[in-house]
Amino acid sequence: MTSLVEHPRRLHVVDPITGESRADYDIADEAAVHAAVERARDAAGWWAGLRARERRRHLSAYKSLIASRIDELAELIRAETGKSLAGAQLEVMLAVEHLDWAARNARRVLKRRSVSSGMLAFNQASSVTYVPFGVVGVIGPWNYPVYTPMGAVSHALAAGNAVVFKPSEFTPGVGVWLAQCWSELLPDQPVLQVVTGDGATGAALCRAAVDKIAFTGSAATGRAVMAACAERLTPVVIEGGGKDALIVTADADLDAAAQAAVFGGLGNAGQTCAGVERVYVEQAVYEPFVARLAELARKVRPGAEPEAPYGPMTTPTQPGIVLRHITDAIDRGARALVGDAASVRPPFVEPVVLTDVPEDSAAVTDETFGPVLVVNPVVDAEEALRRTNATAYGLSGAIFTRHRRRGLALAAQLRAGAVSVNSVLGYAGVPSLPFGGVGDSGFGRVHGADGLREFSRPMSVTWQRFRPPIDLMTLQPAASAMRTSLAMFRWRHGRSTHPARRDA
């Protein structure tokens, strides 16, 4: 089990699989964090001053260096999180794809663009340009220590910002590795730095003179981050977890839906913010779907070997949370179709499939973050939508149906930031799509054009092309100018196209 012991100004990290000591890392105090931000401030000026093509060249070199060392990084991810080797490799591949997209598209997305000036300012030419914030602080999670924080890091760098990255205290080595790769390419320009430490280090970063914070973690910690950032009115991007659902309609491909549920619910030991925790199945196909799902889930076994489907719980507290959710559901009448409370054998949790789970139980309302699937029947897709949306979270979701139009129509009614139809996590591999949630799942976006703009501030610029024949931008406009302008205004805006007004 991953454990972490605090020594004076040090983090002692233990391998979650073997229990062996891995390394010690500094706990950056407030002074160390502020010093890193000051270094980043100087580097930000140099970085923002480069042409977009030059930044793209440096980011492409960074991407290539990470890609060339994928085996080394995947082994480090595995050593600190316990996830399967394939899972770690996939994480790196996804992160590199998003970094590549951000580097290649930043100039196009963020370049100056002209906008219409309208009638009153027809003598003005108008444009919007996007300016880097300066220094962005990124606070990353432990479950995907490369893919998730690199979504913010990549787009913040591509937008012209310097970044100070605080990795999770459970995965500090991954953060240090990423920063060292950058230093190999640009040793004299600390555009990307890492500060290791615990929650106090993250709080110090929030209160430092950063220009924006991107945080991924629990909703409760996200609120604390927002409170700390409020002291300086520092804007934030929050990804606060999820309780995502998969909806299976009566016309769905049940084999494909069951396989997707297993992947989405058990992958990375269920420690995926956008993973599947709830499944709602139309009553007409409930029994055959559950039979398929149970058959697949019973074949899955976690393990310490690299090729295992999934590994252990990464943090020492997570098995207890998973056990509490399973026990609560069963005590309240749920049926354990696969596994039960005895499946929790720290540091591993074997697959658990629960059916007929009360909708107000913790396994339905709270983020379990373990290999537990709640599968409940519904009368129809409309009931599935109501149950899916009856949560404080709203990160993502999935829908299985053979009819494209119906799938898209149902997706539009989900209270979520991303939806996959006939797959799960389909959007994760599409670099042009933004990612983020609503409600307790947070706000703001990473990835895609929206992610680039998230780490830029829009600046509006006008320049007068010629003196206006009717000048209202003066303390005492001429009476004739006001009469003419008012007549034009009433003609343009006073005419209603509403049927009731026309009839009148």
PDB file of N, CA, C and O in Angstrom, residues 27-61:
ATOM      1  N   ILE A  27       9.851  18.907   1.043  1.00  0.00           N
ATOM      2  CA  ILE A  27       8.552  19.549   1.239  1.00  0.00           C
ATOM      3  C   ILE A  27       8.801  21.043   1.104  1.00  0.00           C
ATOM      4  O   ILE A  27       9.361  21.680   2.001  1.00  0.00           O
ATOM      5  N   ALA A  28       8.433  21.592  -0.035  1.00  0.00           N
ATOM      6  CA  ALA A  28       8.679  23.003  -0.289  1.00  0.00           C
ATOM      7  C   ALA A  28       7.817  23.855   0.638  1.00  0.00           C
ATOM      8  O   ALA A  28       6.593  23.716   0.664  1.00  0.00           O
ATOM      9  N   ASP A  29       8.448  24.727   1.406  1.00  0.00           N
ATOM     10  CA  ASP A  29       7.700  25.617   2.285  1.00  0.00           C
ATOM     11  C   ASP A  29       7.302  26.870   1.519  1.00  0.00           C
ATOM     12  O   ASP A  29       7.553  27.018   0.315  1.00  0.00           O
ATOM     13  N   GLU A  30       6.695  27.798   2.227  1.00  0.00           N
ATOM     14  CA  GLU A  30       6.188  29.009   1.575  1.00  0.00           C
ATOM     15  C   GLU A  30       7.305  29.778   0.886  1.00  0.00           C
ATOM     16  O   GLU A  30       7.143  30.262  -0.242  1.00  0.00           O
ATOM     17  N   ALA A  31       8.458  29.883   1.540  1.00  0.00           N
ATOM     18  CA  ALA A  31       9.570  30.628   0.948  1.00  0.00           C
ATOM     19  C   ALA A  31      10.050  29.954  -0.335  1.00  0.00           C
ATOM     20  O   ALA A  31      10.349  30.629  -1.338  1.00  0.00           O
ATOM     21  N   ALA A  32      10.135  28.617  -0.334  1.00  0.00           N
ATOM     22  CA  ALA A  32      10.584  27.902  -1.524  1.00  0.00           C
ATOM     23  C   ALA A  32       9.597  28.048  -2.676  1.00  0.00           C
ATOM     24  O   ALA A  32       9.985  28.194  -3.835  1.00  0.00           O
ATOM     25  N   VAL A  33       8.312  28.015  -2.350  1.00  0.00           N
ATOM     26  CA  VAL A  33       7.293  28.175  -3.386  1.00  0.00           C
ATOM     27  C   VAL A  33       7.356  29.576  -3.985  1.00  0.00           C
ATOM     28  O   VAL A  33       7.323  29.754  -5.213  1.00  0.00           O
ATOM     29  N   HIS A  34       7.472  30.569  -3.132  1.00  0.00           N
ATOM     30  CA  HIS A  34       7.538  31.948  -3.632  1.00  0.00           C
ATOM     31  C   HIS A  34       8.782  32.154  -4.487  1.00  0.00           C
ATOM     32  O   HIS A  34       8.738  32.879  -5.489  1.00  0.00           O
ATOM     33  N   ALA A  35       9.891  31.537  -4.104  1.00  0.00           N
ATOM     34  CA  ALA A  35      11.113  31.660  -4.897  1.00  0.00           C
ATOM     35  C   ALA A  35      10.923  31.038  -6.284  1.00  0.00           C
ATOM     36  O   ALA A  35      11.380  31.587  -7.301  1.00  0.00           O
ATOM     37  N   ALA A  36      10.237  29.890  -6.336  1.00  0.00           N
ATOM     38  CA  ALA A  36       9.972  29.252  -7.623  1.00  0.00           C
ATOM     39  C   ALA A  36       9.089  30.136  -8.498  1.00  0.00           C
ATOM     40  O   ALA A  36       9.306  30.253  -9.713  1.00  0.00           O
ATOM     41  N   VAL A  37       8.099  30.757  -7.898  1.00  0.00           N
ATOM     42  CA  VAL A  37       7.207  31.637  -8.653  1.00  0.00           C
ATOM     43  C   VAL A  37       7.970  32.848  -9.180  1.00  0.00           C
ATOM     44  O   VAL A  37       7.754  33.290 -10.319  1.00  0.00           O
ATOM     45  N   GLU A  38       8.882  33.381  -8.388  1.00  0.00           N
ATOM     46  CA  GLU A  38       9.675  34.527  -8.854  1.00  0.00           C
ATOM     47  C   GLU A  38      10.568  34.127 -10.025  1.00  0.00           C
ATOM     48  O   GLU A  38      10.729  34.882 -10.988  1.00  0.00           O
ATOM     49  N   ARG A  39      11.173  32.943  -9.946  1.00  0.00           N
ATOM     50  CA  ARG A  39      11.971  32.474 -11.078  1.00  0.00           C
ATOM     51  C   ARG A  39      11.092  32.306 -12.317  1.00  0.00           C
ATOM     52  O   ARG A  39      11.494  32.630 -13.442  1.00  0.00           O
ATOM     53  N   ALA A  40       9.892  31.771 -12.098  1.00  0.00           N
ATOM     54  CA  ALA A  40       8.960  31.587 -13.210  1.00  0.00           C
ATOM     55  C   ALA A  40       8.548  32.929 -13.803  1.00  0.00           C
ATOM     56  O   ALA A  40       8.354  33.044 -15.023  1.00  0.00           O
ATOM     57  N   ARG A  41       8.428  33.944 -12.966  1.00  0.00           N
ATOM     58  CA  ARG A  41       8.030  35.265 -13.455  1.00  0.00           C
ATOM     59  C   ARG A  41       9.059  35.788 -14.466  1.00  0.00           C
ATOM     60  O   ARG A  41       8.703  36.310 -15.517  1.00  0.00           O
ATOM     61  N   ASP A  42      10.325  35.646 -14.133  1.00  0.00           N
ATOM     62  CA  ASP A  42      11.366  36.090 -15.062  1.00  0.00           C
ATOM     63  C   ASP A  42      11.334  35.268 -16.347  1.00  0.00           C
ATOM     64  O   ASP A  42      11.442  35.805 -17.449  1.00  0.00           O
ATOM     65  N   ALA A  43      11.182  33.951 -16.196  1.00  0.00           N
ATOM     66  CA  ALA A  43      11.158  33.082 -17.378  1.00  0.00           C
ATOM     67  C   ALA A  43       9.923  33.335 -18.231  1.00  0.00           C
ATOM     68  O   ALA A  43       9.968  33.201 -19.463  1.00  0.00           O
ATOM     69  N   ALA A  44       8.819  33.708 -17.599  1.00  0.00           N
ATOM     70  CA  ALA A  44       7.578  33.950 -18.338  1.00  0.00           C
ATOM     71  C   ALA A  44       7.734  35.100 -19.320  1.00  0.00           C
ATOM     72  O   ALA A  44       7.179  35.068 -20.426  1.00  0.00           O
ATOM     73  N   GLY A  45       8.475  36.125 -18.903  1.00  0.00           N
ATOM     74  CA  GLY A  45       8.693  37.247 -19.812  1.00  0.00           C
ATOM     75  C   GLY A  45       9.443  36.824 -21.063  1.00  0.00           C
ATOM     76  O   GLY A  45       9.102  37.227 -22.188  1.00  0.00           O
ATOM     77  N   TRP A  46      10.470  35.977 -20.870  1.00  0.00           N
ATOM     78  CA  TRP A  46      11.217  35.475 -22.031  1.00  0.00           C
ATOM     79  C   TRP A  46      10.345  34.584 -22.900  1.00  0.00           C
ATOM     80  O   TRP A  46      10.324  34.717 -24.130  1.00  0.00           O
ATOM     81  N   TRP A  47       9.613  33.689 -22.272  1.00  0.00           N
ATOM     82  CA  TRP A  47       8.794  32.713 -23.001  1.00  0.00           C
ATOM     83  C   TRP A  47       7.686  33.404 -23.794  1.00  0.00           C
ATOM     84  O   TRP A  47       7.466  33.093 -24.965  1.00  0.00           O
ATOM     85  N   ALA A  48       6.983  34.362 -23.155  1.00  0.00           N
ATOM     86  CA  ALA A  48       5.903  35.064 -23.847  1.00  0.00           C
ATOM     87  C   ALA A  48       6.448  35.928 -24.978  1.00  0.00           C
ATOM     88  O   ALA A  48       5.738  36.203 -25.959  1.00  0.00           O
ATOM     89  N   GLY A  49       7.704  36.360 -24.852  1.00  0.00           N
ATOM     90  CA  GLY A  49       8.298  37.187 -25.886  1.00  0.00           C
ATOM     91  C   GLY A  49       8.716  36.436 -27.129  1.00  0.00           C
ATOM     92  O   GLY A  49       9.023  37.053 -28.158  1.00  0.00           O
ATOM     93  N   LEU A  50       8.746  35.126 -27.061  1.00  0.00           N
ATOM     94  CA  LEU A  50       9.092  34.329 -28.237  1.00  0.00           C
ATOM     95  C   LEU A  50       7.949  34.352 -29.243  1.00  0.00           C
ATOM     96  O   LEU A  50       6.774  34.496 -28.897  1.00  0.00           O
ATOM     97  N   ARG A  51       8.283  34.174 -30.496  1.00  0.00           N
ATOM     98  CA  ARG A  51       7.252  33.984 -31.509  1.00  0.00           C
ATOM     99  C   ARG A  51       6.578  32.631 -31.285  1.00  0.00           C
ATOM    100  O   ARG A  51       7.188  31.689 -30.756  1.00  0.00           O
ATOM    101  N   ALA A  52       5.317  32.547 -31.678  1.00  0.00           N
ATOM    102  CA  ALA A  52       4.569  31.302 -31.471  1.00  0.00           C
ATOM    103  C   ALA A  52       5.277  30.117 -32.101  1.00  0.00           C
ATOM    104  O   ALA A  52       5.262  29.002 -31.558  1.00  0.00           O
ATOM    105  N   ARG A  53       5.910  30.335 -33.241  1.00  0.00           N
ATOM    106  CA  ARG A  53       6.617  29.244 -33.910  1.00  0.00           C
ATOM    107  C   ARG A  53       7.799  28.758 -33.078  1.00  0.00           C
ATOM    108  O   ARG A  53       8.128  27.569 -33.083  1.00  0.00           O
ATOM    109  N   GLU A  54       8.455  29.682 -32.375  1.00  0.00           N
ATOM    110  CA  GLU A  54       9.586  29.288 -31.545  1.00  0.00           C
ATOM    111  C   GLU A  54       9.124  28.481 -30.342  1.00  0.00           C
ATOM    112  O   GLU A  54       9.753  27.484 -29.961  1.00  0.00           O
ATOM    113  N   ARG A  55       8.014  28.895 -29.728  1.00  0.00           N
ATOM    114  CA  ARG A  55       7.474  28.110 -28.608  1.00  0.00           C
ATOM    115  C   ARG A  55       7.068  26.720 -29.083  1.00  0.00           C
ATOM    116  O   ARG A  55       7.288  25.724 -28.393  1.00  0.00           O
ATOM    117  N   ARG A  56       6.482  26.661 -30.272  1.00  0.00           N
ATOM    118  CA  ARG A  56       6.095  25.362 -30.820  1.00  0.00           C
ATOM    119  C   ARG A  56       7.320  24.471 -30.992  1.00  0.00           C
ATOM    120  O   ARG A  56       7.271  23.267 -30.699  1.00  0.00           O
ATOM    121  N   ARG A  57       8.427  25.041 -31.438  1.00  0.00           N
ATOM    122  CA  ARG A  57       9.638  24.246 -31.638  1.00  0.00           C
ATOM    123  C   ARG A  57      10.138  23.671 -30.320  1.00  0.00           C
ATOM    124  O   ARG A  57      10.503  22.492 -30.240  1.00  0.00           O
ATOM    125  N   HIS A  58      10.143  24.485 -29.258  1.00  0.00           N
ATOM    126  CA  HIS A  58      10.596  23.996 -27.953  1.00  0.00           C
ATOM    127  C   HIS A  58       9.643  22.934 -27.399  1.00  0.00           C
ATOM    128  O   HIS A  58      10.076  21.923 -26.835  1.00  0.00           O
ATOM    129  N   LEU A  59       8.332  23.158 -27.550  1.00  0.00           N
ATOM    130  CA  LEU A  59       7.355  22.198 -27.041  1.00  0.00           C
ATOM    131  C   LEU A  59       7.406  20.892 -27.826  1.00  0.00           C
ATOM    132  O   LEU A  59       7.202  19.806 -27.264  1.00  0.00           O
ATOM    133  N   SER A  60       7.681  20.980 -29.114  1.00  0.00           N
ATOM    134  CA  SER A  60       7.796  19.763 -29.917  1.00  0.00           C
ATOM    135  C   SER A  60       9.015  18.950 -29.495  1.00  0.00           C
ATOM    136  O   SER A  60       8.973  17.713 -29.458  1.00  0.00           O
ATOM    137  N   ALA A  61      10.102  19.654 -29.156  1.00  0.00           N
ATOM    138  CA  ALA A  61      11.285  18.947 -28.664  1.00  0.00           C
ATOM    139  C   ALA A  61      10.990  18.283 -27.320  1.00  0.00           C
ATOM    140  O   ALA A  61      11.434  17.142 -27.068  1.00  0.00           O
TER     141      ALA A  61
END
